[in-house]
């Protein structure tokens, strides 16, 4: 289109002009005078008959002509007879026009002609008026009266009255038809609004049967059908949900307006239902309106706010303990090192030694994070080999469980490698295993299940054979520092850690009791696999020649071809090479540029290429933080494996 100088606006403008011309041509074929004014009392369209009937100048029949000017012109010409106060007359006419009502009347003009005036308001504002010259009809009626001396005056008057009534009746029918069209259009808009509302709107009779639905139930309860009209609440919602809402439905039938919130066990959604009784004139309930909305994000936000506030307290409580814990871990690692140095260790003893070492190092990492407990924990996602991850976790989990307790880990993952924060995932699962072990009075079974579900979703569930959650625990267990261990030491952060992991990973957590007994906690996370690691052409932007050479060789060892530079301007030019698949840049570049400058320059040039950054700057450096908001950043020094994982990250900054 642009090559021939025609835009979409031009097409729309010409189409509007074309439609306007066709409309005017059609109206000009009608023998009656027609005018249409908008809500601002401006002329939209009029036919030639309108101009001729009232002998109006051209300016008063053009688009946008003012209604007030037209009335003033007719008054000055005497069309309304003798008007004493012209401005008051015009003001009254404007007021009547703004509060326009359907009407029909007949009036004789100053030139002796008689016209009928029929007006119908428009729903969007404004009105349509049709003027008909009925002078001939009136003359025939007068002639009939004059020549029919044998007819009684009463009969002639009755004939004239019927004739006028018939014309008024036709005007009324026209107004009713217009009202019907407006009502139908209003109903269509209401139905469309209900269909577009992100909630389920429904009406249920006193017998619990649906009489209306906007067919959005499946957006609230994915497992249920949206075809609910004619169904009972029990059949439409299922036994579990019906048992939850039936008490409040009964309250609504008694005239109350309760609001209920609950969690759907199948979808883990938080649902809010507002009940509004429908009352008749005698204040009897004739039905109940139900407004059901998905408030999962709202509930999660409330929980996250509580977590954030309690983390502030956690920072104060734990900062003074870090030093002592590090001393203890140093002793543990020292003794483990002495144990590992023994040459006569059996395989079981060696396994125990390695488990102690892994646990101590993980503890050190947790202690290091205590200084950041009041801040939002950042994910460190990377490709993770799941089999080694599960095997290493099994060693830690089994060592943490009481003697005699069986740990059963089952996994059915179709992909050997997934993208997630392995450390955070291990912390979350280990906390759940510890909670499960402590919940069982006697040695029992802790079963962990990892599998892929539809969505795609990664399901991580931990189930035990203990007594299960109490109602109070189900409501409060995710709150930081909540613990049900009466008389036992407990941080109350285990489930809170699992909640944080699920939330930051873009998933959710569900707490419940298994049908066979015992507690069951399920994490539902996005199922992500690393992108296929195909060789490509990488643009390397690094200002240190020696380091650039080292990274170039690492990239070639990974199977990639490399082109390189040290500054922003040349990098933008090289990025336009057709085969470039990714840009790897340092944060600080030559000629005073930065990786953030390069990122912005690529956007300005219209280049949409994946960008990965590397840097030796600390995490609190402002330039690094600016770039990390948009692109993954890898800290120097790094290994070849870390670089490979960095290039594979498929979404979001690390």
XYZ file of C-alpha atoms in Angstrom:
654
model
C 0.000 0.000 0.000
C 2.704 2.455 0.983
C 4.411 2.135 -2.418
C 1.450 3.744 -4.195
C 0.806 6.388 -1.519
C -2.443 4.922 -0.141
C -2.867 4.351 3.604
C -5.534 2.607 5.636
C -6.772 5.999 6.847
C -7.173 7.103 3.211
C -9.219 3.980 2.455
C -11.411 4.521 5.511
C -11.868 8.222 4.647
C -12.783 7.510 1.026
C -15.115 4.710 2.106
C -16.883 7.090 4.495
C -17.253 9.707 1.743
C -18.565 7.043 -0.613
C -21.116 5.823 1.922
C -22.155 9.439 2.652
C -22.762 10.093 -1.036
C -24.796 6.902 -1.444
C -26.851 7.730 1.649
C -27.589 11.258 0.445
C -28.535 9.999 -3.000
C -30.960 7.504 -1.471
C -32.556 10.086 0.836
C -33.026 12.480 -2.082
C -35.354 9.931 -3.755
C -37.780 10.181 -0.839
C -40.613 12.676 -1.262
C -40.621 13.554 2.428
C -38.161 15.909 4.103
C -35.693 14.194 6.447
C -33.111 15.588 8.861
C -30.816 13.870 11.386
C -29.134 15.816 14.215
C -26.600 14.402 16.695
C -26.499 14.788 20.489
C -24.541 18.056 20.113
C -27.409 19.543 18.026
C -25.342 19.404 14.853
C -26.730 18.301 11.480
C -25.497 14.887 10.359
C -27.437 14.508 7.130
C -30.484 16.000 5.380
C -32.025 15.478 1.955
C -32.774 18.045 -0.729
C -36.495 17.953 0.151
C -35.650 19.293 3.638
C -33.867 22.305 2.129
C -36.637 23.015 -0.369
C -39.520 22.555 2.096
C -38.143 25.179 4.470
C -36.270 27.224 1.820
C -32.998 26.980 3.782
C -29.650 28.425 2.668
C -26.928 25.924 1.777
C -24.949 26.587 4.979
C -27.835 25.260 7.074
C -28.045 21.916 5.272
C -24.326 21.149 5.276
C -22.762 18.592 7.635
C -22.278 20.127 11.091
C -24.837 22.934 10.665
C -26.083 24.188 14.051
C -29.694 23.423 15.035
C -29.895 26.775 16.832
C -28.979 28.672 13.625
C -31.685 26.809 11.679
C -34.375 27.642 14.267
C -33.257 31.289 14.363
C -33.446 31.494 10.539
C -37.005 30.102 10.529
C -38.093 32.454 13.341
C -36.755 35.546 11.580
C -38.527 34.464 8.407
C -41.794 34.123 10.313
C -42.182 30.378 9.872
C -43.350 30.041 13.480
C -45.659 33.036 13.348
C -45.273 36.010 15.660
C -42.606 35.290 18.261
C -42.236 37.959 20.936
C -39.032 36.795 22.655
C -36.932 35.181 19.943
C -34.000 34.070 22.173
C -36.326 32.571 24.767
C -38.155 30.702 21.987
C -34.849 29.363 20.590
C -33.650 28.349 24.076
C -36.875 26.439 24.688
C -36.493 24.629 21.375
C -32.896 23.634 22.262
C -34.025 22.307 25.644
C -36.749 20.242 23.988
C -34.212 18.909 21.466
C -31.767 17.789 24.178
C -34.556 15.939 26.001
C -35.992 14.581 22.780
C -39.044 12.313 23.046
C -40.899 10.428 20.265
C -43.698 12.685 18.951
C -46.145 13.401 16.145
C -47.974 16.661 15.497
C -49.334 18.773 12.630
C -48.887 22.499 12.142
C -49.797 25.107 9.571
C -46.921 27.238 8.440
C -47.001 30.962 7.746
C -47.085 30.286 3.983
C -50.358 28.394 4.370
C -48.991 24.862 3.937
C -49.670 22.188 6.525
C -47.022 19.678 7.493
C -46.876 16.665 9.795
C -43.814 16.355 11.980
C -42.720 12.881 13.186
C -39.620 12.605 15.411
C -37.779 9.568 16.815
C -34.751 9.786 19.180
C -31.577 7.779 18.506
C -30.052 5.578 21.198
C -26.602 7.131 20.737
C -28.089 10.634 21.117
C -29.683 12.938 18.591
C -32.839 12.322 16.597
C -34.414 11.721 13.182
C -37.285 13.915 12.013
C -39.552 13.295 8.999
C -41.624 16.195 7.605
C -44.571 15.417 5.328
C -46.512 18.041 3.356
C -50.170 17.153 4.078
C -51.616 20.343 2.581
C -53.402 18.329 -0.173
C -54.945 15.971 2.394
C -56.133 18.937 4.463
C -57.526 20.648 1.357
C -59.453 17.483 0.460
C -60.851 17.322 3.967
C -61.922 20.983 3.727
C -63.479 20.422 0.306
C -65.323 17.391 1.601
C -66.748 19.435 4.470
C -67.745 22.263 2.149
C -69.415 20.130 -0.518
C -71.110 17.560 1.660
C -73.930 19.591 3.107
C -75.949 16.425 3.566
C -73.313 14.976 5.851
C -73.485 16.004 9.429
C -70.721 18.113 10.831
C -70.217 15.445 13.448
C -69.498 12.743 10.822
C -67.068 14.964 8.926
C -65.256 15.921 12.138
C -65.075 12.264 13.068
C -63.554 11.431 9.680
C -60.944 14.143 10.085
C -60.220 12.970 13.626
C -59.774 9.366 12.467
C -57.485 10.487 9.676
C -55.267 12.425 12.101
C -55.368 9.582 14.638
C -54.301 7.138 11.946
C -51.293 9.287 11.080
C -50.386 9.589 14.762
C -50.814 5.823 15.183
C -48.423 5.155 12.325
C -45.872 7.450 13.995
C -46.312 5.563 17.277
C -45.772 2.228 15.517
C -42.586 3.575 13.983
C -41.370 4.725 17.420
C -42.188 1.318 18.931
C -40.279 -0.468 16.186
C -37.283 1.772 16.819
C -37.535 1.094 20.553
C -37.633 -2.638 19.821
C -34.497 -2.359 17.691
C -32.759 -0.392 20.455
C -33.822 -2.954 23.058
C -32.529 -5.818 20.907
C -29.228 -3.996 20.349
C -28.970 -3.326 24.095
C -29.590 -7.013 24.850
C -26.943 -8.022 22.320
C -24.431 -5.665 23.941
C -25.312 -7.012 27.398
C -24.801 -10.590 26.215
C -21.486 -9.626 24.616
C -20.374 -7.870 27.807
C -21.256 -10.920 29.886
C -19.428 -13.188 27.459
C -16.290 -11.001 27.590
C -16.297 -10.663 31.398
C -13.497 -12.791 32.944
C -15.923 -14.324 35.435
C -18.824 -16.732 35.493
C -22.161 -14.922 35.774
C -25.185 -17.101 36.367
C -28.709 -17.200 37.798
C -30.025 -20.166 39.739
C -33.640 -20.740 40.688
C -34.772 -21.605 44.232
C -34.643 -25.256 43.193
C -30.900 -24.954 42.480
C -31.290 -25.224 38.698
C -29.420 -22.846 36.372
C -31.682 -20.541 34.348
C -28.934 -18.278 32.937
C -25.183 -18.536 32.353
C -22.650 -16.539 30.359
C -20.963 -19.866 29.544
C -17.707 -19.021 31.370
C -17.767 -21.708 34.049
C -14.864 -23.576 32.425
C -12.606 -20.529 32.913
C -13.199 -20.776 36.661
C -13.424 -24.562 37.046
C -11.522 -26.057 34.076
C -12.796 -29.555 34.800
C -16.465 -28.568 34.421
C -18.594 -27.971 31.315
C -19.964 -24.503 30.542
C -23.318 -25.887 29.299
C -25.092 -25.600 32.657
C -28.522 -24.145 31.833
C -31.149 -26.597 33.028
C -28.674 -28.418 35.262
C -28.702 -28.561 39.041
C -25.776 -27.028 40.942
C -24.657 -30.491 42.049
C -24.473 -31.798 38.469
C -22.848 -28.645 37.080
C -20.188 -28.108 39.763
C -19.471 -31.597 41.027
C -19.954 -33.044 44.483
C -16.860 -31.469 46.093
C -17.557 -27.861 45.038
C -21.292 -28.223 45.656
C -20.661 -29.332 49.239
C -18.578 -26.172 49.766
C -21.100 -23.680 48.336
C -24.424 -25.233 49.402
C -24.464 -23.611 52.891
C -23.981 -20.145 51.387
C -26.540 -20.858 48.662
C -29.025 -21.689 51.412
C -28.196 -18.373 53.103
C -28.825 -16.533 49.821
C -32.257 -18.204 49.559
C -32.968 -16.681 52.971
C -32.202 -13.190 51.650
C -28.538 -12.875 52.647
C -25.694 -11.975 50.270
C -22.685 -14.067 51.371
C -19.275 -14.182 49.691
C -17.327 -17.456 49.713
C -13.680 -18.182 48.922
C -12.309 -21.696 48.473
C -9.567 -23.621 46.667
C -10.475 -26.028 43.891
C -8.525 -29.206 44.606
C -8.325 -30.241 40.942
C -6.970 -27.014 39.455
C -5.496 -25.459 42.654
C -7.296 -22.228 41.754
C -8.599 -19.891 44.430
C -12.246 -19.128 43.640
C -14.484 -16.367 45.016
C -18.277 -16.647 44.643
C -20.612 -13.765 45.475
C -24.281 -14.711 46.024
C -26.950 -12.050 45.366
C -30.606 -12.933 46.045
C -33.258 -11.829 43.544
C -36.293 -10.416 45.359
C -39.848 -9.813 44.154
C -42.103 -6.961 45.244
C -43.115 -8.922 48.352
C -39.451 -9.440 49.328
C -39.599 -13.135 48.494
C -36.457 -14.702 46.984
C -37.184 -15.800 43.421
C -33.639 -16.796 42.505
C -29.957 -16.237 43.230
C -27.312 -14.591 41.044
C -23.795 -16.064 41.249
C -20.645 -14.146 40.329
C -17.648 -16.511 40.325
C -14.126 -15.156 39.803
C -10.617 -16.614 39.792
C -8.723 -14.776 42.565
C -5.606 -16.962 42.524
C -3.295 -14.048 41.732
C -4.907 -11.888 44.410
C -4.521 -14.599 47.064
C -0.935 -15.254 46.017
C -0.198 -11.540 46.223
C -1.618 -11.397 49.765
C 0.475 -14.385 50.774
C 3.571 -12.882 49.175
C 3.011 -9.641 51.123
C 2.806 -11.576 54.379
C 5.994 -13.419 53.452
C 7.786 -10.166 52.674
C 6.812 -8.613 56.007
C 7.886 -11.668 57.955
C 11.176 -11.879 56.084
C 12.082 -8.516 57.586
C 11.719 -10.089 61.005
C 13.657 -13.140 59.823
C 16.586 -10.926 58.842
C 16.769 -9.506 62.349
C 16.498 -12.929 63.992
C 19.064 -14.726 61.838
C 21.794 -12.167 61.207
C 23.306 -12.777 64.628
C 23.262 -16.570 64.182
C 25.210 -16.781 60.913
C 28.626 -16.488 62.555
C 27.996 -19.353 65.007
C 26.544 -21.600 62.301
C 29.559 -21.035 60.077
C 31.845 -22.031 62.931
C 29.882 -25.262 63.396
C 29.988 -26.005 59.666
C 33.734 -25.415 59.628
C 34.129 -28.029 62.380
C 31.871 -30.483 60.510
C 33.781 -30.067 57.245
C 37.076 -30.387 59.062
C 36.075 -33.656 60.659
C 34.600 -34.912 57.380
C 37.887 -34.154 55.667
C 39.761 -36.232 58.238
C 37.259 -39.058 57.722
C 37.536 -38.935 53.946
C 41.339 -39.116 54.212
C 41.137 -42.574 55.762
C 42.229 -45.202 53.273
C 40.264 -48.099 54.742
C 36.744 -46.677 54.340
C 34.092 -49.091 53.167
C 31.766 -48.035 50.302
C 28.964 -47.296 52.800
C 31.298 -45.207 54.967
C 32.510 -43.307 51.906
C 28.881 -42.622 50.911
C 28.133 -41.312 54.417
C 31.217 -39.081 54.248
C 30.157 -37.588 50.907
C 26.622 -37.016 52.187
C 28.013 -35.095 55.174
C 30.165 -33.007 52.848
C 27.259 -32.205 50.495
C 25.013 -31.274 53.413
C 27.668 -29.039 54.957
C 28.315 -27.158 51.720
C 24.585 -26.728 51.161
C 24.300 -25.427 54.708
C 27.067 -22.938 54.021
C 25.202 -21.687 50.956
C 22.051 -21.261 53.028
C 23.939 -19.345 55.725
C 25.370 -17.071 53.035
C 21.833 -16.303 51.961
C 20.720 -15.279 55.453
C 21.939 -11.747 54.828
C 19.465 -11.570 51.934
C 16.523 -13.134 53.741
C 14.619 -9.844 53.758
C 15.014 -9.443 50.006
C 13.373 -11.301 47.154
C 15.342 -14.422 46.305
C 16.392 -14.564 42.671
C 16.192 -17.745 40.622
C 19.412 -19.177 39.231
C 17.914 -21.285 36.483
C 20.076 -23.486 34.301
C 19.883 -26.841 32.511
C 19.865 -29.628 35.115
C 20.521 -33.320 34.504
C 17.586 -34.797 36.397
C 18.948 -38.285 37.139
C 22.068 -37.017 38.990
C 19.926 -34.372 40.687
C 17.515 -37.030 41.986
C 20.308 -39.347 43.088
C 22.131 -36.598 45.009
C 18.886 -35.419 46.591
C 18.042 -38.982 47.654
C 21.285 -39.166 49.674
C 20.493 -35.932 51.532
C 16.826 -36.773 52.078
C 17.437 -40.292 53.376
C 20.088 -39.005 55.796
C 17.609 -36.418 57.113
C 14.816 -38.930 57.828
C 14.441 -40.858 61.100
C 15.812 -44.376 61.224
C 13.350 -46.880 59.809
C 11.493 -44.370 57.646
C 11.399 -45.438 54.000
C 12.061 -42.924 51.211
C 10.477 -43.828 47.860
C 11.305 -41.585 44.898
C 9.483 -42.289 41.642
C 9.983 -40.285 38.481
C 8.666 -40.609 34.961
C 10.211 -37.668 33.107
C 10.386 -37.933 29.307
C 13.372 -35.536 29.126
C 16.731 -36.146 30.828
C 17.441 -32.423 31.220
C 15.171 -29.649 32.507
C 15.639 -25.950 33.182
C 15.206 -24.988 36.853
C 17.017 -23.667 39.920
C 18.541 -26.907 41.205
C 19.632 -25.485 44.557
C 16.275 -23.868 45.305
C 14.441 -27.020 44.178
C 16.610 -29.136 46.465
C 15.948 -26.784 49.420
C 12.199 -26.866 48.833
C 11.967 -30.657 48.504
C 14.313 -31.287 51.428
C 12.176 -29.048 53.651
C 9.083 -30.967 52.633
C 10.803 -34.300 53.366
C 11.943 -33.060 56.792
C 8.403 -31.929 57.603
C 7.006 -35.278 56.476
C 9.498 -37.220 58.609
C 8.723 -35.146 61.694
C 4.965 -35.437 61.165
C 4.982 -39.242 61.503
C 5.032 -40.511 65.086
C 6.357 -43.905 64.008
C 8.638 -44.816 61.112
C 6.607 -44.693 57.955
C 6.837 -43.932 54.261
C 7.744 -40.685 52.487
C 6.912 -40.929 48.783
C 8.198 -38.393 46.246
C 6.783 -38.340 42.732
C 8.172 -36.348 39.792
C 6.318 -36.418 36.500
C 5.122 -34.339 33.580
C 1.454 -33.392 33.313
C -0.567 -31.569 30.691
C 0.100 -27.881 30.416
C 3.011 -28.643 30.131
C 3.525 -28.870 33.884
C 6.188 -30.414 36.116
C 4.515 -32.039 39.126
C 6.601 -32.546 42.286
C 4.622 -34.197 45.087
C 5.674 -35.267 48.581
C 3.353 -37.602 50.527
C 3.711 -39.173 53.947
C 1.822 -41.732 56.037
C 1.367 -39.427 59.016
C -1.862 -37.997 60.453
C -2.233 -35.369 57.717
C -3.024 -31.662 57.978
C -5.563 -30.272 60.409
C -8.015 -27.642 59.147
C -6.064 -24.971 61.016
C -2.784 -26.118 59.473
C -4.222 -26.084 55.950
C -5.152 -22.422 56.401
C -1.889 -21.272 57.995
C 0.852 -23.699 56.983
C 2.269 -21.496 54.206
C 2.795 -18.514 56.512
C 6.430 -17.980 57.518
C 7.232 -19.105 61.105
C 4.034 -21.110 61.420
C 4.733 -24.498 63.004
C 2.560 -27.271 64.392
C 5.472 -28.861 66.291
C 4.364 -28.258 69.853
C 7.252 -28.820 72.252
C 9.665 -29.496 69.386
C 12.158 -27.152 67.704
C 10.895 -25.823 64.412
C 11.678 -22.774 62.259
C 8.302 -22.679 60.582
C 10.019 -21.867 57.253
C 9.818 -25.259 55.525
C 6.540 -24.809 53.666
C 7.286 -21.114 53.249
C 10.475 -22.029 51.361
C 8.488 -24.382 49.118
C 5.938 -21.633 48.503
C 8.695 -19.177 47.517
C 10.213 -21.701 45.120
C 6.875 -22.424 43.428
C 5.930 -18.748 43.200
C 9.258 -17.536 41.780
C 9.318 -20.435 39.318
C 5.974 -19.322 37.885
C 4.009 -22.146 39.494
C 1.912 -22.802 42.584
C 1.719 -25.088 45.594
C -1.235 -27.123 46.854
C -1.622 -28.548 50.347
C -4.015 -31.351 51.119
C -4.539 -34.787 52.604
C -4.235 -37.909 50.500
C -7.292 -40.122 50.146
C -5.341 -43.008 51.709
C -4.272 -40.858 54.660
C -1.329 -38.607 55.353
C -0.368 -35.173 54.081
C 0.310 -34.530 50.399
C 1.986 -31.398 49.050
C 2.165 -30.797 45.300
C 4.281 -28.245 43.441
C 3.067 -27.415 39.939
C 5.851 -25.761 37.917
C 6.332 -24.857 34.249
C 7.917 -27.784 32.404
C 10.896 -26.335 30.545
C 13.574 -28.103 28.534
C 16.828 -26.537 27.258
C 16.745 -25.356 23.653
C 18.463 -27.624 21.173
C 22.155 -26.805 21.333
C 22.831 -26.395 17.619
C 26.089 -24.861 16.355
C 25.659 -21.229 15.366
C 27.479 -18.002 14.579
C 28.064 -16.047 17.808
C 29.033 -12.386 17.934
C 31.523 -11.970 20.811
C 31.892 -8.430 22.208
C 34.769 -8.210 24.741
C 37.217 -5.364 25.359
C 40.052 -7.470 26.875
C 42.038 -9.097 24.005
C 43.408 -11.953 26.107
C 40.028 -12.786 27.600
C 38.381 -12.447 24.197
C 40.784 -15.055 22.816
C 40.020 -17.451 25.690
C 36.257 -17.126 25.303
C 36.551 -17.466 21.527
C 38.262 -20.833 21.953
C 35.646 -21.931 24.489
C 32.863 -21.077 22.054
C 34.618 -23.000 19.286
C 35.032 -25.980 21.623
C 31.248 -25.893 21.999
C 30.883 -26.108 18.211
C 30.109 -22.437 17.442
C 31.617 -20.140 14.832
C 32.703 -16.735 16.186
C 33.009 -13.160 14.938
C 34.248 -10.558 17.406
C 34.736 -6.902 18.292
C 35.320 -4.752 21.365
C 32.894 -1.810 20.970
C 29.204 -1.017 20.559
C 29.223 0.664 17.141
C 31.023 -2.158 15.338
C 28.975 -4.759 17.218
C 25.748 -3.263 15.823
C 27.149 -3.475 12.290
C 28.315 -7.080 12.762
C 24.958 -8.040 14.295
C 23.411 -7.423 10.884
C 25.338 -10.361 9.395
C 22.521 -12.731 8.318
C 23.835 -15.872 10.060
C 24.396 -14.412 13.559
C 22.348 -16.446 16.057
C 23.383 -14.926 19.418
C 25.401 -12.082 20.943
C 27.729 -12.690 23.910
C 28.910 -9.392 25.393
C 30.900 -8.135 28.328
C 29.156 -5.506 30.473
C 32.042 -3.018 30.207
C 33.243 -2.408 26.607
C 35.793 -0.312 24.754
C 35.302 3.374 23.873
C 33.253 3.933 27.046
C 30.371 1.712 25.969
C 28.507 -0.912 27.998
C 26.501 -4.037 27.340
C 23.400 -2.039 28.256
C 24.293 0.541 25.564
C 24.651 -2.315 23.080
C 21.259 -3.720 24.077
C 19.558 -0.370 23.442
C 21.455 0.198 20.177
C 20.295 -3.190 18.863
C 16.670 -2.287 19.638
C 17.070 1.102 17.909
C 18.477 -0.701 14.859
C 15.489 -3.056 14.763
C 17.607 -6.141 15.527
C 15.958 -8.836 17.627
C 18.792 -11.209 18.588
C 19.279 -13.172 21.829
C 21.846 -11.419 24.034
C 23.843 -12.979 26.876
C 26.158 -10.948 29.112
C 29.305 -11.808 31.081
C 30.970 -9.611 33.695
C 33.361 -9.410 36.594
C 31.319 -6.630 38.227
C 29.588 -7.377 41.563
C 25.844 -8.016 41.674
C 25.135 -4.599 43.217
C 26.819 -2.668 40.392
C 24.233 -0.314 38.770
C 25.326 -1.046 35.170
C 25.142 -4.800 35.749
C 21.734 -4.458 37.417
C 20.397 -2.386 34.495
C 21.445 -5.018 31.964
C 20.297 -7.938 34.153
C 16.708 -6.646 34.059
C 16.534 -7.601 30.385
C 19.205 -10.232 29.691
C 20.870 -13.129 31.540
C 24.246 -12.205 33.101
C 27.030 -14.718 33.945
C 29.690 -13.792 36.517
C 33.392 -14.174 35.764
C 35.258 -16.455 36.210
C 33.187 -19.250 34.738
C 33.726 -22.804 33.543
C 33.032 -24.175 30.079
C 29.989 -26.002 31.492
C 28.669 -22.776 33.021
C 29.164 -20.949 29.708
C 27.300 -23.694 27.849
C 24.389 -23.457 30.310
C 24.430 -19.658 30.003
C 24.014 -19.861 26.241
C 21.147 -22.341 26.614
C 18.968 -20.212 28.917
C 15.834 -19.616 26.881
C 13.916 -16.935 28.750
C 14.321 -14.099 31.196
C 17.326 -12.789 33.101
C 19.001 -15.023 35.663
